[in-house]
Short mmCIF file of C-alpha atoms in Angstrom, two decimals:
data_model
loop_
_atom_site.label_atom_id
_atom_site.label_comp_id
_atom_site.label_asym_id
_atom_site.label_seq_id
_atom_site.Cartn_x
_atom_site.Cartn_y
_atom_site.Cartn_z
CA MET A 1 -3.12 29.52 -42.50
CA GLY A 2 -1.45 26.63 -40.71
CA LYS A 3 1.47 24.63 -41.95
CA THR A 4 0.93 21.61 -44.14
CA LEU A 5 1.67 18.08 -43.03
CA ILE A 6 4.66 17.90 -45.38
CA LYS A 7 6.18 21.07 -43.85
CA ILE A 8 5.74 19.64 -40.37
CA LYS A 9 7.35 16.36 -41.44
CA ASP A 10 10.23 18.32 -43.02
CA LYS A 11 10.71 20.21 -39.73
CA ILE A 12 10.89 16.93 -37.79
CA LYS A 13 13.42 15.56 -40.30
CA THR A 14 15.59 18.69 -40.05
CA ILE A 15 15.61 18.53 -36.25
CA ALA A 16 16.57 14.84 -36.29
CA GLU A 17 19.28 15.25 -38.93
CA ASN A 18 20.86 18.17 -37.03
CA HIS A 19 20.92 16.38 -33.66
CA ARG A 20 24.38 15.05 -32.77
CA GLN A 21 22.98 12.02 -30.93
CA ILE A 22 20.96 10.83 -33.96
CA ASN A 23 22.93 9.05 -36.68
CA SER A 24 20.01 7.89 -38.85
CA TYR A 25 16.52 9.22 -39.48
CA GLU A 26 13.60 7.33 -41.00
CA ASP A 27 10.19 8.66 -41.96
CA GLU A 28 7.36 6.10 -41.85
CA LYS A 29 9.74 3.11 -42.10
CA LEU A 30 9.95 1.62 -38.63
CA TRP A 31 8.96 -1.89 -39.68
CA ASN A 32 11.06 -1.94 -42.85
CA ILE A 33 14.44 -1.43 -41.21
CA THR A 34 16.66 -4.49 -41.47
CA THR A 35 20.18 -5.54 -40.61
CA SER A 36 21.34 -4.70 -44.11
CA GLY A 37 24.03 -2.52 -42.59
CA THR A 38 22.40 0.72 -43.74
CA THR A 39 21.04 1.63 -40.30
CA ASN A 40 23.58 3.62 -38.35
CA TYR A 41 22.37 3.74 -34.73
CA PRO A 42 21.21 5.72 -32.75
CA LEU A 43 18.10 5.95 -34.92
CA PHE A 44 15.14 8.33 -34.83
CA VAL A 45 11.90 7.33 -36.56
CA SER A 46 8.80 9.47 -37.13
CA VAL A 47 5.57 7.64 -38.00
CA TYR A 48 2.54 9.74 -38.96
CA LYS A 49 -0.73 8.39 -37.51
CA GLU A 50 -3.64 10.79 -38.06
CA THR A 51 -4.91 14.35 -38.32
CA ASN A 52 -7.72 15.85 -36.23
CA LEU A 53 -9.54 19.11 -36.95
CA SER A 54 -10.86 21.14 -34.04
CA ARG A 55 -11.97 24.78 -33.76
CA GLY A 56 -9.55 26.46 -36.13
CA GLU A 57 -6.65 24.08 -35.54
CA GLN A 58 -5.42 20.81 -36.94
CA GLY A 59 -3.53 18.29 -34.87
CA HIS A 60 -1.13 15.89 -36.57
CA THR A 61 -0.35 12.86 -34.42
CA PHE A 62 2.96 11.02 -34.73
CA ASP A 63 4.71 8.16 -32.99
CA PHE A 64 8.37 9.04 -32.46
CA TYR A 65 10.94 6.32 -31.76
CA SER A 66 14.43 7.02 -30.44
CA LEU A 67 16.33 3.73 -30.64
CA ASP A 68 19.80 2.32 -30.23
CA LEU A 69 21.28 -1.10 -30.84
CA LEU A 70 21.13 -3.39 -27.82
CA ARG A 71 24.18 -5.56 -27.17
CA LYS A 72 23.58 -9.29 -26.77
CA ASP A 73 24.59 -9.13 -23.09
CA ARG A 74 22.17 -6.18 -22.58
CA GLN A 75 24.80 -4.34 -20.54
CA ASN A 76 24.14 -1.10 -22.44
CA LEU A 77 20.38 -1.03 -21.70
CA GLY A 78 20.65 1.66 -19.00
CA ASP A 79 22.81 3.86 -21.23
CA ILE A 80 20.37 3.45 -24.10
CA TYR A 81 17.39 4.41 -21.95
CA SER A 82 19.20 7.47 -20.64
CA ASP A 83 20.45 8.64 -24.05
CA THR A 84 17.22 8.02 -25.96
CA ASN A 85 15.17 9.74 -23.24
CA ARG A 86 17.32 12.85 -23.56
CA THR A 87 17.22 12.70 -27.36
CA MET A 88 13.44 12.43 -27.38
CA ALA A 89 13.14 15.39 -25.00
CA ASP A 90 15.49 17.40 -27.24
CA VAL A 91 13.36 16.77 -30.33
CA ILE A 92 10.20 17.77 -28.46
CA ALA A 93 11.88 20.91 -27.13
CA GLU A 94 13.03 21.90 -30.63
CA LEU A 95 9.52 21.40 -32.01
CA LYS A 96 7.94 23.44 -29.26
CA TRP A 97 10.52 26.14 -28.57
CA GLY A 98 12.96 25.90 -31.48
CA GLY A 99 12.57 29.53 -32.43
CA ASP A 100 11.86 28.81 -36.09
CA MET A 101 9.52 31.68 -36.92
CA ASP A 102 8.45 29.98 -40.16
CA ILE A 103 6.76 27.16 -38.24
CA ASP A 104 3.95 27.93 -35.83
CA LEU A 105 3.78 24.67 -33.92
CA LYS A 106 2.29 23.86 -30.56
CA VAL A 107 3.12 20.48 -29.07
CA GLU A 108 0.50 18.91 -26.86
CA SER A 109 1.60 17.07 -23.74
CA PHE A 110 3.29 13.81 -24.57
CA ARG A 111 4.02 10.52 -22.88
CA MET A 112 7.22 8.52 -23.29
CA GLU A 113 7.47 4.80 -22.81
CA GLN A 114 10.43 2.48 -22.92
CA VAL A 115 10.90 0.16 -25.88
CA ASP A 116 12.82 -3.06 -25.31
CA GLU A 117 12.01 -5.63 -27.94
CA ALA A 118 12.93 -6.87 -31.35
CA LEU A 119 10.99 -4.30 -33.36
CA MET A 120 13.05 -5.05 -36.42
CA ASP A 121 15.70 -7.54 -37.39
CA ASP A 122 17.99 -5.69 -34.97
CA GLU A 123 17.46 -5.93 -31.22
CA VAL A 124 16.95 -2.37 -30.11
CA ALA A 125 15.92 -0.44 -27.04
CA GLY A 126 14.92 3.15 -26.47
CA HIS A 127 11.82 5.28 -26.18
CA LYS A 128 8.54 5.69 -28.01
CA CYS A 129 6.57 8.91 -27.73
CA THR A 130 3.18 9.82 -29.14
CA VAL A 131 2.97 13.53 -29.97
CA THR A 132 0.19 15.66 -31.42
CA ILE A 133 1.47 18.79 -33.14
CA TRP A 134 -1.17 21.51 -33.44
CA THR A 135 -1.13 24.29 -36.00
CA ASP A 136 -3.70 26.88 -37.09
CA PHE A 137 -6.18 25.74 -39.71
CA ILE A 138 -9.20 27.62 -40.97
CA ILE A 139 -11.76 25.42 -42.66
CA ASN A 140 -14.19 28.03 -43.96
CA SER A 141 -13.19 27.57 -47.61
CA CYS A 142 -11.45 25.17 -49.96
CA THR A 143 -7.69 25.78 -50.08
CA ILE A 144 -7.14 23.83 -53.30
CA PRO A 145 -8.08 25.80 -56.43
CA THR A 146 -11.31 24.71 -58.04
CA ILE A 147 -12.52 24.92 -61.62
CA THR A 148 -14.99 27.78 -61.95
#
């Protein structure tokens, strides 16, 4: 039986929290982040989008954001793009080849794009990546107990 969505989200959180280039992690809260001082950049955000079922597998699609605070003079833009690109690749590598035998994940090919806009109250830059994480899923019976 494949892993549940919550276990996959927990795995993503663990990877982000253990990465030395990520100071803050948010789950599903990209648009709620403000300049309240609680966001310690660089930031990694995981936003769940949908689940697809196909021939004994389920694919959970996420948007990942690896972001850092952009200075007003924008002189750190190149550094941000370089660092967030590497961070995003690290997270993907850990998901795909992390060696955690408890999680049987397969990461589909992914595409990264640069982010350079005011997504939140803070001006940030970095990378966005859409990833579909596939895991085994057999749909020949109900997995939730039923009343008999």
